Amino acid sequence: SDVDEEEPCYNNLLSHRISLGLPPSGPLELDHIKSAFRASALRWHPDKHQGASQAEAEEKFRRCMEAYKALAGAFKPSG
Amino acid sequence: MLRERLRTVGVRAACSLASSGILPARLFFTVVLLFLKLLTHTALRLPQHRLRLRSQQSPQSGLGESRFLGHLLRTVEQACRMTEQLYTVASDSETTGEDKSQMSFPDVAIGIDIGTSNCSVAVWTGHQVELLKNTRNQKGMRSYVMFKDDTLSAGVTGGATQEHGHEERDILSGSAIFNMKRLIGRMDTDEVVQASKNLPFLVQTLGIGVRPFIAALVNNMWRSTTPEEVLAIFLLELKALVEMHLKHPVRNAVLTIPVAFSRFQQTRIERACAMAGLHVLRLMPEPTSIALLYAQQQQQLLHDNMGSGIEKIALIFNMGAGYCDAAVTATAGGVSQIRALSGSTVGGEDILQNVMHHLLPDFDSLYAGQTMDRIKSIGLLRMATQDVIHKLATQEHVEINVDLGGGHKVSKILGRGEFEKVNQAIFEKCEGIIKQCLADAKLTPEDINDVILVGGCSKIPKIRSVVLGLCKKDDSYGGIDPLEAAVSGAALEGAIASGVTDPSGSLDLLTIQATPMNLGIRADGGNFAAIIPRNTAVPARRDMMFTTTHDNQTEALIAVYEGEGKQAEENHLLGYFKITDITAAAKGTVEINVCMDIDATNVLRVFAGVVKPQGQAIPPFIEVRMPTLDDGHGWCGQALAKMFGSTLDLAAVPKKLHP
């Protein structure tokens, strides 16, 4: 919930878009964000990585999670 | 002549298996060695545990442990003998056995659903999940261990008896221990333990915050045991069953656990697995393993051009004999994201106890002592009551006629309405669990697409109507077998977390877990400051700032708790550690950061250290893996408070004050 309350800053939003593999600019729809998040989750969730790459995957997954929360959070007021 | 030949073929086959390195004898030694290694390993890592065993359970400890080792070895031996027979049989039909062993993956974790009353095991066979059957052709095996005549047998093989009725009677004879999932990791002050005193074996409590005394009747003497030991013996037999089917040793397992399980209970399950030579790859809350299975089925529908591919919200309600859980999950694209989890220790066992007390109002006063007669009578009443509850799922009225001995008889006709009235409180608890889950997920019943009902109690009409009513649905999701779903999901997770991929994409699945309970530390006096709130997605990492409460305070105690209570004391104390060498300063000026991290395997780490004032003398952050305590958390928290008062206390720093 703390992440949601942070002021959205352009640089952050850009890096969030990159984390989820979304286009760097242009309008976004909630469904796009969700499916991009799911695809990234399937790729980076630590369950999908064994051995040495797991720690790195976990970091990436955390970033995807954060990006998803921030980008999807922006849609909440409109429903 | 023919028989002679067959025997030599058998011996030769066994020899060839020996040279290929999978002969049971060798397996036997591996298991024994592994077990011994694990035992010493555990002893080294858990000195507290050993000490406590010695001091508190002196009449049973030393002897009990060596006896336990003996029993385990004997069980392994028995299991191996069983395996040996099957190897010979399999090798008679030559090639099939070998083909299969090449096809299955040795390192893939198996899925185990240890239920309070029933247990099942499943494996990923390369293209699908398969539930394994025991020698009696059962997929669901009764969860119990029989301590008869010093030879142990678990419900996996069903002991010596082949007939169901006999098995039930044996289980209730006083020589068998069951319901271990309810008892594991609980103190004798726990109300679940108190309620277990009606079970037909010995459960004695002193109410002082130690492990309850649990024992089985062997040759008219009480043989003490622990839920972990019982579980380990059961798992050992289960492991032998799996190895017999797969024809290779298994090591890794994914087990399902109730949402309401504390981290203590999880540690105990891990320890029981270690004793049985199994490494726990994941402990999955039961509804989340069902969510994974649901995700797979939705993908399959999409694949068959029958699904829409849009996100579906499902409410999963799982109620077995010992626990009840609910989850709300959002599923699409093979990914099931757990939005909320809730659970409680209410289950079929409570329903059974209620009905038993209803049928025999003098139950408690009649069967207060621990005598043979009492156990026999309780056993008879349990059997009759179980039967009644099962029949009431399909019948409106059931007649009971049972002679309990000693001049006590129960003759009654129980109607479904009466049954529902007797268990009103339980159905209300179920409602509460679902309401909380929906509220936590910030969803209304209208948002739910599918209601998935699983577990033995999902067959009770009232449970179905309560859940469906709350979700405003006419019927539940039909694609899932209520008794096989949890274990199937666990086997899927086993394959995924073992790194198995399927070219056809059938394993492109994922459950994004959420934390079932708040995790935090004691702060601001006796309050509980939640650092990772419940239903946070896992892996999770959160931190919080704290400050000193006294001038020149140089030490602080970080007491880590888990639970829902606002006061720290209401929650489970998982462990504690001290931060030392804090720079002497006025109270409220030092900043201490406490960070909690849960990784994908659900390991909880707590990092803490001083961040302000900064200087050269600042000691590095301390990192501690939780839980550090073994048990006795109730009085441990009280002892800490008595010893240190508020001298080592911390206060939470409101978020806005730090950058």
XYZ file of C-alpha atoms in Angstrom:
738
model
C 0.000 0.000 0.000
C 2.988 2.284 0.572
C 4.048 1.964 -3.029
C 0.604 3.029 -4.238
C 0.694 6.241 -2.270
C 3.966 7.462 -3.761
C 3.776 10.378 -6.169
C 3.848 9.050 -9.718
C 6.975 10.346 -11.349
C 7.660 10.073 -15.036
C 10.959 8.227 -14.736
C 9.443 5.682 -12.421
C 6.519 5.044 -14.731
C 8.872 4.579 -17.653
C 10.968 2.037 -15.801
C 7.788 0.279 -14.711
C 6.660 0.053 -18.312
C 10.051 -1.360 -19.282
C 9.915 -3.904 -16.431
C 6.694 -5.329 -17.799
C 7.745 -5.118 -21.439
C 5.114 -2.500 -22.263
C 5.638 0.226 -24.888
C 7.532 3.185 -23.322
C 4.850 5.697 -24.244
C 1.269 5.858 -25.432
C -2.025 5.051 -23.746
C -2.343 1.921 -21.637
C -5.323 -0.255 -20.829
C -5.709 -2.196 -17.635
C -6.059 -5.473 -19.538
C -2.749 -4.854 -21.327
C -0.990 -4.185 -18.056
C -2.485 -7.336 -16.539
C -1.530 -9.604 -19.402
C 1.953 -8.068 -19.619
C 2.346 -8.682 -15.897
C 1.230 -12.288 -16.220
C 3.655 -12.911 -19.074
C 6.518 -11.367 -17.084
C 5.509 -13.342 -14.010
C 5.633 -16.602 -15.948
C 9.090 -15.628 -17.133
C 10.611 -14.286 -13.951
C 8.860 -15.966 -11.026
C 11.520 -17.745 -8.946
C 9.560 -20.996 -9.317
C 10.525 -20.897 -12.977
C 14.243 -20.665 -12.213
C 16.448 -23.198 -10.515
C 19.949 -22.834 -9.190
C 22.087 -19.757 -9.666
C 19.628 -17.732 -11.734
C 16.943 -17.897 -9.030
C 18.151 -14.923 -6.996
C 18.340 -12.716 -10.062
C 14.893 -13.879 -11.176
C 13.504 -13.073 -7.762
C 14.768 -9.488 -8.036
C 13.246 -9.147 -11.489
C 9.967 -10.594 -10.290
C 9.851 -8.135 -7.404
C 10.355 -5.306 -9.882
C 7.537 -6.634 -12.099
C 5.289 -6.860 -9.066
C 6.092 -3.265 -8.123
C 5.557 -2.078 -11.682
C 2.227 -3.870 -11.883
C 1.030 -2.354 -8.632
C 2.029 1.133 -9.675
C 0.618 0.969 -13.205
C -2.572 -0.907 -12.336
C -3.031 1.263 -9.244
C -3.440 4.307 -11.468
C -6.625 2.744 -12.875
C -8.350 2.271 -9.544
C -10.251 5.596 -9.268
C -12.034 5.038 -12.581
C -12.881 1.492 -11.562
C 9.656 -77.496 -12.592
C 7.981 -74.419 -13.985
C 7.877 -72.891 -10.540
C 11.619 -73.567 -10.127
C 12.304 -71.769 -13.364
C 10.185 -68.822 -12.456
C 12.044 -68.464 -9.192
C 15.443 -68.415 -10.915
C 14.121 -65.821 -13.349
C 13.056 -63.755 -10.379
C 16.461 -64.027 -8.708
C 18.249 -63.215 -11.929
C 16.035 -60.206 -12.470
C 16.739 -59.038 -8.951
C 20.483 -59.405 -9.578
C 20.300 -57.424 -12.773
C 18.409 -54.728 -10.925
C 21.120 -54.772 -8.288
C 23.793 -54.117 -10.896
C 21.770 -51.276 -12.334
C 21.849 -49.711 -8.905
C 18.201 -49.654 -7.957
C 17.934 -52.763 -5.832
C 15.899 -52.160 -2.707
C 18.765 -53.312 -0.467
C 20.820 -50.452 -1.722
C 17.839 -48.171 -1.491
C 17.347 -49.356 2.024
C 20.859 -48.327 3.020
C 20.541 -44.990 1.286
C 17.375 -44.261 3.184
C 18.890 -45.362 6.466
C 22.053 -43.353 5.874
C 20.053 -40.342 4.840
C 17.914 -40.682 7.880
C 20.882 -40.966 10.228
C 22.511 -38.018 8.552
C 19.364 -35.983 8.906
C 18.975 -36.968 12.527
C 22.476 -35.796 13.418
C 21.991 -32.745 11.239
C 18.818 -31.829 13.080
C 20.500 -32.460 16.401
C 23.365 -30.150 15.508
C 21.135 -27.423 14.237
C 18.598 -27.535 16.976
C 20.372 -27.824 20.288
C 17.460 -26.152 22.108
C 15.096 -28.766 20.886
C 17.266 -31.596 22.143
C 17.765 -29.965 25.478
C 14.101 -29.407 25.910
C 13.369 -32.988 25.032
C 15.785 -34.185 27.698
C 14.606 -31.927 30.439
C 10.865 -31.985 29.958
C 10.161 -35.428 28.765
C 12.790 -37.321 30.674
C 10.674 -40.438 31.161
C 10.315 -40.845 27.424
C 13.129 -38.989 25.763
C 16.319 -41.043 25.570
C 14.541 -44.330 25.358
C 11.844 -42.926 23.107
C 14.317 -41.641 20.583
C 16.300 -44.800 20.254
C 13.076 -46.737 20.126
C 11.806 -44.412 17.470
C 14.953 -45.017 15.432
C 14.422 -48.750 15.796
C 10.832 -48.429 14.713
C 11.706 -46.307 11.752
C 14.365 -48.731 10.614
C 11.911 -51.560 10.957
C 9.352 -49.612 8.959
C 11.926 -48.915 6.254
C 12.794 -52.583 6.237
C 9.164 -53.552 5.891
C 8.637 -51.015 3.155
C 11.685 -52.288 1.323
C 10.529 -55.851 1.610
C 7.299 -54.705 0.071
C 9.196 -52.920 -2.668
C 11.380 -55.966 -3.297
C 8.349 -58.121 -3.970
C 7.080 -55.668 -6.486
C 10.390 -55.379 -8.256
C 10.406 -59.105 -8.806
C 6.871 -59.029 -10.086
C 7.606 -56.116 -12.395
C 10.734 -57.703 -13.806
C 8.737 -60.770 -14.772
C 7.057 -58.637 -17.372
C 10.525 -57.462 -18.394
C 10.570 -54.209 -20.351
C 7.600 -52.200 -19.043
C 9.224 -51.405 -15.714
C 12.442 -50.117 -17.236
C 10.678 -47.970 -19.789
C 8.684 -46.284 -17.093
C 11.725 -45.468 -14.972
C 13.327 -43.750 -17.937
C 10.190 -41.796 -18.633
C 9.627 -40.388 -15.159
C 11.936 -37.733 -13.819
C 13.962 -38.702 -10.759
C 14.347 -35.153 -9.477
C 10.746 -34.063 -9.865
C 9.076 -33.341 -6.542
C 6.048 -35.412 -5.687
C 2.832 -33.831 -4.402
C 1.503 -34.894 -1.019
C -1.787 -33.903 0.562
C -1.533 -34.813 4.235
C -5.061 -34.522 5.482
C -6.294 -34.686 9.042
C -8.294 -37.744 8.088
C -7.118 -38.785 4.610
C -3.906 -38.526 2.660
C -3.026 -38.835 -0.993
C 0.043 -38.596 -3.179
C 0.446 -37.630 -6.841
C 3.258 -37.352 -9.373
C 3.807 -35.571 -12.667
C 4.263 -38.367 -15.209
C 5.614 -36.238 -18.023
C 2.323 -35.108 -19.516
C -0.166 -35.227 -16.681
C -0.663 -35.626 -12.965
C -1.331 -39.124 -11.710
C -2.619 -40.028 -8.271
C -0.947 -43.139 -6.905
C -2.907 -45.997 -5.394
C -1.863 -48.158 -2.505
C -1.855 -51.955 -2.511
C -5.551 -51.847 -1.692
C -6.250 -49.778 -4.789
C -7.081 -46.639 -2.788
C -6.112 -43.130 -3.836
C -7.209 -41.655 -0.521
C -5.518 -43.381 2.390
C -6.506 -42.988 6.019
C -4.014 -40.829 7.953
C -3.007 -42.818 11.016
C -0.200 -44.889 12.478
C -0.845 -48.092 14.371
C 1.403 -48.882 17.323
C 0.164 -52.421 17.810
C 2.491 -54.995 19.392
C 5.579 -52.842 18.794
C 5.337 -53.122 15.026
C 4.288 -49.942 13.351
C 2.124 -49.622 10.328
C 0.603 -46.554 8.745
C -2.606 -46.047 6.847
C -0.744 -46.152 3.524
C -0.855 -49.943 3.416
C -3.758 -50.215 5.816
C -1.831 -52.379 8.232
C -2.647 -56.036 8.431
C -6.376 -55.744 7.902
C -7.781 -55.757 4.429
C -11.373 -54.941 5.150
C -12.541 -51.357 5.641
C -14.744 -52.016 8.672
C -11.939 -53.825 10.460
C -9.525 -51.017 9.682
C -11.864 -48.416 11.169
C -12.335 -50.512 14.292
C -8.557 -50.955 14.616
C -7.974 -47.225 14.220
C -10.327 -46.561 17.103
C -8.876 -49.271 19.370
C -6.509 -46.952 21.236
C -3.414 -48.327 19.493
C -3.590 -45.913 16.583
C -2.729 -42.232 16.550
C -4.518 -40.018 14.062
C -5.515 -36.364 13.617
C -1.804 -35.520 13.825
C -2.275 -32.554 11.526
C -4.509 -30.991 14.142
C -2.101 -31.675 16.995
C 1.212 -30.878 15.331
C 3.087 -27.842 16.616
C 0.508 -26.975 19.291
C 0.912 -26.409 23.001
C -1.255 -27.983 25.693
C -2.938 -24.618 26.275
C -4.297 -24.627 22.719
C -8.051 -25.134 22.472
C -7.627 -27.480 19.520
C -5.511 -29.737 21.755
C -8.101 -29.450 24.524
C -10.808 -30.561 22.080
C -8.647 -33.519 21.045
C -8.948 -35.109 24.477
C -12.053 -36.915 23.219
C -10.008 -38.890 20.724
C -9.688 -42.615 21.370
C -6.035 -42.443 22.402
C -4.249 -40.591 25.170
C -4.012 -36.802 24.936
C -3.100 -35.353 28.316
C -2.669 -31.659 28.942
C -1.306 -29.763 31.885
C -2.189 -26.343 30.530
C 1.302 -24.957 31.144
C 2.368 -24.181 27.590
C 4.307 -27.331 26.772
C 3.768 -30.085 24.278
C 0.781 -32.287 25.189
C 1.410 -35.859 26.255
C 0.191 -38.090 23.452
C 0.320 -41.865 23.659
C -0.978 -45.026 22.037
C -2.025 -48.135 23.870
C 0.454 -50.961 23.273
C 0.116 -54.134 25.349
C -1.908 -52.283 27.987
C 0.812 -49.659 28.382
C 0.891 -46.079 27.090
C 3.595 -45.658 24.473
C 4.348 -41.953 24.141
C 4.817 -40.327 20.799
C 4.646 -36.945 19.095
C 2.643 -35.764 16.071
C 5.938 -35.317 14.169
C 6.949 -38.896 14.846
C 3.580 -40.215 13.729
C 3.710 -38.103 10.599
C 7.277 -39.214 9.853
C 6.332 -42.885 10.104
C 3.369 -42.258 7.833
C 5.458 -40.335 5.296
C 8.104 -43.055 5.295
C 5.503 -45.597 4.235
C 4.118 -43.155 1.688
C 7.596 -42.579 0.267
C 8.106 -46.330 -0.084
C 4.809 -46.533 -1.967
C 5.877 -43.828 -4.395
C 9.297 -45.405 -4.933
C 7.627 -48.716 -5.605
C 5.538 -47.085 -8.330
C 8.256 -44.929 -9.856
C 11.078 -47.442 -9.417
C 13.547 -44.801 -8.363
C 14.235 -43.015 -5.075
C 12.344 -39.807 -4.417
C 13.708 -36.942 -2.381
C 11.698 -33.783 -2.984
C 8.087 -33.139 -2.113
C 5.506 -30.379 -2.243
C 3.043 -30.636 0.624
C -0.222 -28.826 1.076
C -0.924 -27.168 4.419
C -3.888 -25.324 5.895
C -3.940 -21.525 5.640
C -4.263 -21.365 9.430
C -0.956 -23.196 9.986
C 1.524 -21.136 11.984
C 5.158 -21.013 10.980
C 5.822 -23.325 13.923
C 3.540 -25.919 12.491
C 5.222 -25.535 9.120
C 8.619 -26.155 10.744
C 7.224 -29.291 12.370
C 5.963 -30.592 9.033
C 9.395 -29.959 7.537
C 11.004 -31.830 10.406
C 8.653 -34.799 10.009
C 9.541 -34.878 6.315
C 13.253 -34.753 7.137
C 12.833 -37.714 9.473
C 11.179 -39.594 6.613
C 14.000 -38.664 4.225
C 11.971 -36.142 2.259
C 13.084 -32.640 1.423
C 10.292 -30.075 1.398
C 10.472 -28.063 -1.796
C 7.311 -26.068 -1.041
C 4.568 -25.956 1.536
C 1.489 -24.737 -0.298
C -1.638 -23.460 1.417
C -4.322 -25.884 0.234
C -6.551 -23.424 -1.662
C -3.521 -22.124 -3.588
C -2.722 -25.581 -4.937
C -6.341 -25.797 -6.068
C -5.900 -22.374 -7.707
C -2.981 -23.789 -9.700
C -5.086 -26.718 -10.886
C -7.843 -24.274 -11.838
C -5.326 -22.186 -13.824
C -4.296 -25.327 -15.689
C -7.901 -26.215 -16.493
C -8.622 -22.686 -17.731
C -5.597 -22.903 -20.022
C -6.813 -26.254 -21.283
C -10.223 -24.735 -22.085
C -8.536 -21.927 -23.978
C -6.442 -24.469 -25.824
C -9.602 -26.345 -26.814
C -11.130 -23.054 -28.006
C -13.720 -23.160 -25.276
C -12.420 -20.455 -22.969
C -12.454 -16.712 -23.455
C -8.994 -16.012 -22.021
C -10.241 -13.121 -19.930
C -9.429 -12.897 -16.255
C -11.642 -15.011 -14.031
C -12.150 -14.530 -10.329
C -12.648 -17.721 -8.350
C -13.504 -18.262 -4.726
C -12.034 -21.492 -3.425
C -13.511 -22.980 -0.285
C -11.798 -26.003 1.193
C -13.016 -27.779 4.302
C -11.582 -31.043 5.495
C -11.639 -32.849 8.806
C -9.278 -30.507 10.605
C -9.224 -27.129 8.918
C -11.187 -24.808 6.717
C -9.696 -22.334 4.238
C -10.839 -19.873 1.627
C -9.003 -18.055 -1.142
C -9.911 -15.545 -3.788
C -7.808 -15.836 -6.901
C -7.609 -14.004 -10.220
C -6.735 -16.354 -13.063
C -5.787 -15.845 -16.711
C -3.024 -16.934 -19.027
C -2.052 -19.837 -16.757
C -1.267 -17.465 -13.902
C -3.326 -17.619 -10.766
C -2.777 -14.661 -8.525
C -3.923 -15.149 -4.941
C -5.770 -11.991 -3.911
C -6.724 -13.076 -0.399
C -6.428 -16.032 1.943
C -8.265 -16.831 5.134
C -8.541 -19.904 7.260
C -9.453 -21.386 10.584
C -9.126 -24.549 12.644
C -12.723 -25.539 12.132
C -13.448 -28.773 10.327
C -15.270 -32.048 10.098
C -13.774 -33.121 13.417
C -15.712 -30.318 15.145
C -18.896 -31.393 13.412
C -18.241 -34.958 14.536
C -17.643 -33.876 18.131
C -20.813 -31.769 18.140
C -22.935 -34.621 16.852
C -21.356 -37.074 19.316
C -22.217 -34.758 22.195
C -25.709 -34.284 20.797
C -26.314 -38.023 20.507
C -24.959 -38.655 23.988
C -25.422 -35.546 26.157
C -23.580 -37.192 29.089
C -20.560 -37.841 26.859
C -18.055 -35.831 28.902
C -19.103 -37.116 32.307
C -19.441 -40.720 31.124
C -16.044 -40.926 29.482
C -13.865 -38.786 31.686
C -11.289 -41.441 32.680
C -8.625 -43.004 30.496
C -9.688 -46.614 30.618
C -9.891 -49.357 28.029
C -13.687 -49.376 28.226
C -13.841 -45.670 27.611
C -11.704 -45.900 24.492
C -13.815 -48.741 23.158
C -17.040 -46.821 23.756
C -15.735 -43.599 22.248
C -14.527 -45.591 19.267
C -17.940 -47.160 18.729
C -19.692 -43.815 19.042
C -17.240 -42.181 16.640
C -17.815 -44.848 14.031
C -21.581 -44.579 14.322
C -21.473 -40.772 14.200
C -19.196 -40.693 11.167
C -21.619 -42.978 9.418
C -24.567 -40.744 10.315
C -22.865 -37.597 9.011
C -21.967 -39.283 5.728
C -25.507 -40.559 5.270
C -27.047 -37.163 6.078
C -25.341 -35.764 2.969
C -27.866 -37.655 0.846
C -30.657 -38.588 3.265
C -33.068 -36.404 5.204
C -33.201 -38.703 8.249
C -30.812 -41.321 9.571
C -31.465 -43.872 12.263
C -28.734 -44.655 14.799
C -28.648 -47.753 16.938
C -25.414 -48.373 18.735
C -24.571 -50.260 21.905
C -21.626 -48.553 23.576
C -21.222 -51.221 26.248
C -21.495 -50.717 29.988
C -25.267 -50.341 29.693
C -25.098 -47.262 27.440
C -27.030 -47.256 24.219
C -27.781 -44.632 21.636
C -31.013 -45.062 19.693
C -32.172 -42.029 17.801
C -33.366 -40.722 14.495
C -31.379 -37.682 13.475
C -32.847 -35.352 10.861
C -30.857 -33.030 8.651
C -32.492 -29.952 10.193
C -31.479 -31.054 13.679
C -27.947 -31.784 12.454
C -27.707 -28.289 10.987
C -28.977 -26.716 14.181
C -26.396 -28.587 16.261
C -23.610 -27.316 14.007
C -24.949 -23.786 13.564
C -21.827 -22.199 15.092
C -19.560 -24.036 12.652
C -21.518 -22.892 9.619
C -21.363 -19.337 10.950
C -17.580 -19.612 11.232
C -17.435 -20.751 7.613
C -19.470 -17.699 6.631
C -17.047 -15.496 8.535
C -14.052 -16.975 6.716
C -15.603 -16.336 3.298
C -16.746 -12.819 4.179
C -13.289 -11.922 5.419
C -11.697 -13.342 2.289
C -13.985 -11.319 0.008
C -13.456 -8.169 2.048
C -9.660 -8.609 2.002
C -9.738 -9.081 -1.770
C -11.916 -5.929 -1.986
C -14.469 -7.817 -4.042
C -18.226 -8.339 -3.886
C -20.064 -11.623 -4.578
C -20.963 -10.243 -8.026
C -17.273 -10.223 -8.997
C -16.935 -13.978 -8.485
C -17.034 -16.064 -11.677
C -16.545 -19.512 -10.189
C -17.051 -21.013 -6.738
C -14.820 -24.037 -6.185
C -15.865 -26.321 -3.355
C -13.377 -28.944 -2.191
C -12.549 -31.115 0.799
C -14.541 -33.813 2.540
C -16.967 -31.379 4.197
C -17.913 -29.832 0.851
C -20.302 -32.785 0.535
C -22.409 -31.498 3.423
C -25.472 -29.810 1.854
C -25.510 -26.960 4.379
C -21.862 -26.084 3.675
C -22.619 -25.961 -0.035
C -25.651 -23.747 0.461
C -23.787 -21.405 2.821
C -20.875 -20.885 0.420
C -22.967 -20.659 -2.731
C -25.458 -18.366 -0.988
C -22.746 -15.942 0.100
C -21.346 -15.860 -3.432
C -24.835 -15.607 -4.961
C -24.320 -18.620 -7.193
C -26.639 -21.491 -8.031
C -23.959 -24.098 -8.487
C -20.268 -24.671 -7.905
C -17.512 -25.159 -10.469
C -17.777 -28.731 -11.654
C -14.414 -29.510 -13.229
C -12.602 -30.357 -10.022
C -12.705 -33.525 -7.925
C -13.205 -32.289 -4.350
C -10.952 -34.954 -2.844
C -8.175 -35.022 -5.444
C -7.764 -31.329 -6.270
C -5.274 -30.357 -3.551
C -2.861 -33.210 -4.228
C -3.079 -32.702 -8.003
C -2.177 -29.035 -7.604
C 0.711 -29.973 -5.325
C 2.074 -32.395 -7.938
C 1.787 -29.671 -10.602
C 3.695 -27.261 -8.365
C 6.213 -30.056 -7.724
C 6.891 -30.347 -11.445
C 7.035 -26.570 -11.979
C 9.290 -25.835 -9.007
C 11.557 -28.746 -10.015
C 12.195 -26.991 -13.308
C 10.193 -29.316 -15.556
C 8.990 -27.659 -18.735
C 6.636 -29.129 -21.244
C 7.100 -28.401 -24.959
C 3.324 -28.222 -25.409
C 3.184 -25.483 -22.781
C 1.027 -27.451 -20.361
C 3.312 -26.441 -17.485
C 3.361 -22.717 -18.297
C 1.502 -22.210 -15.069
C 2.083 -20.244 -11.919
C 0.494 -19.428 -8.617
C 1.528 -16.087 -7.192
C 1.242 -16.749 -3.485
C 0.137 -14.320 -0.807
C 1.035 -14.236 2.885
C -1.752 -15.731 5.014
C -0.914 -13.792 8.199
C 0.460 -10.419 9.308
C 4.144 -10.479 10.168
C 5.652 -7.844 12.379
C 7.369 -6.989 15.623
C 6.438 -5.830 19.092
C 6.578 -2.031 19.402
C 4.990 0.912 21.253
C 4.601 -1.050 24.470
C 2.735 -4.289 23.877
C 1.438 -3.429 20.423
C 1.986 -5.411 17.284
C 3.436 -3.465 14.366
C 2.727 -5.374 11.151
C 5.598 -4.985 8.708
C 4.333 -7.410 6.049
C 0.537 -7.273 6.176
C -1.414 -10.401 5.285
C -2.239 -11.002 1.619
C 0.996 -9.405 0.413
C 2.257 -11.084 -2.763
C 5.198 -13.442 -2.258
C 8.188 -12.961 -2.687
C 7.707 -9.984 -0.399
C 10.017 -7.447 1.214
C 8.869 -4.605 3.420
C 10.583 -2.451 5.984
C 9.645 -0.063 8.763
C 11.464 2.507 10.886
C 11.628 2.283 14.649
C 13.244 4.365 17.334
C 14.389 3.984 20.939
C 12.025 4.609 23.845
C 14.612 5.532 26.502
C 17.442 8.036 26.676
C 20.831 6.447 26.038
C 19.253 3.118 25.125
C 22.047 1.011 23.644
C 20.204 -2.232 23.104
C 16.859 -3.107 21.523
C 14.916 -6.318 21.366
C 13.345 -7.305 18.064
C 10.531 -9.716 18.940
C 9.002 -11.135 15.760
C 5.339 -12.112 15.818
C 2.845 -13.609 13.386
C -0.920 -13.241 13.615
C -3.980 -11.038 13.448
C -4.097 -9.582 16.963
C -3.508 -5.883 17.624
C -1.551 -6.785 20.754
C 1.719 -8.662 20.296
C 0.782 -11.143 23.034
C -2.262 -12.332 21.077
C -0.008 -13.500 18.251
C 2.580 -16.226 17.795
C 6.068 -15.262 18.901
C 8.333 -16.620 16.175
C 11.617 -15.515 17.650
C 13.639 -12.613 18.906
C 17.097 -11.124 18.765
C 18.895 -8.104 20.150
C 20.431 -5.161 18.399
C 23.420 -4.081 20.452
C 25.886 -1.180 20.458
C 23.334 1.467 19.568
C 24.953 4.895 19.922
C 23.839 6.502 23.194
C 21.454 9.324 22.341
C 18.242 10.985 23.445
C 15.161 8.793 23.019
C 13.445 9.070 19.659
C 16.535 10.270 17.821
C 17.993 6.915 16.789
C 16.507 5.294 13.696
C 16.412 1.553 13.462
C 15.321 -0.125 10.268
C 13.602 -3.509 10.457
C 13.132 -5.274 7.145
C 11.281 -8.528 6.560
C 11.764 -10.708 3.536
C 9.855 -13.777 2.393
C 11.360 -15.565 -0.589
C 9.625 -17.864 -3.069
C 10.224 -20.886 -0.850
C 8.450 -19.033 2.004
C 11.567 -18.587 4.130
C 11.226 -15.562 6.403
C 14.293 -13.455 7.095
C 14.430 -10.423 9.345
C 17.123 -7.769 8.898
C 17.611 -5.033 11.449
C 20.138 -2.336 12.145
C 20.772 1.276 13.023
C 20.540 3.708 10.119
C 20.732 6.999 12.065
C 22.916 8.431 13.480
C 25.483 7.126 11.051
C 29.049 6.719 12.148
C 32.006 4.431 11.944
C 31.096 2.511 15.049
C 27.751 1.307 13.675
C 27.593 -2.478 13.739
C 26.402 -4.135 10.524
C 22.766 -5.140 10.014
C 21.873 -8.385 11.670
C 20.046 -10.966 9.531
C 18.044 -13.716 11.228
C 16.088 -16.569 9.723
C 12.773 -17.206 11.472
C 11.437 -18.964 13.416
C 14.252 -19.150 15.933
C 12.054 -20.575 18.663
C 11.075 -24.165 18.847
C 7.911 -23.874 20.891
C 6.616 -22.535 24.187
C 6.028 -19.190 22.527
C 3.254 -18.315 24.953
C 5.305 -18.195 28.099
C 8.454 -17.168 26.279
C 6.901 -13.791 25.446
C 5.764 -13.399 29.033
C 9.222 -14.288 30.339
C 10.793 -11.665 28.088
C 8.394 -9.013 29.377
C 9.056 -9.999 32.987
C 12.823 -9.984 32.571
C 13.318 -6.806 30.579
C 10.154 -4.797 31.090
C 10.248 -1.910 28.658
C 14.017 -1.342 28.775
C 14.639 -2.814 25.319
C 11.449 -1.470 23.718
C 11.126 0.225 20.386
C 8.548 2.651 19.043
C 7.372 2.801 15.451
C 8.288 5.967 13.543
C 5.332 7.249 11.506
C 5.971 6.897 7.789
C 5.907 10.611 6.921
C 8.720 11.520 9.275
C 11.414 9.686 7.391
C 12.319 10.370 3.784
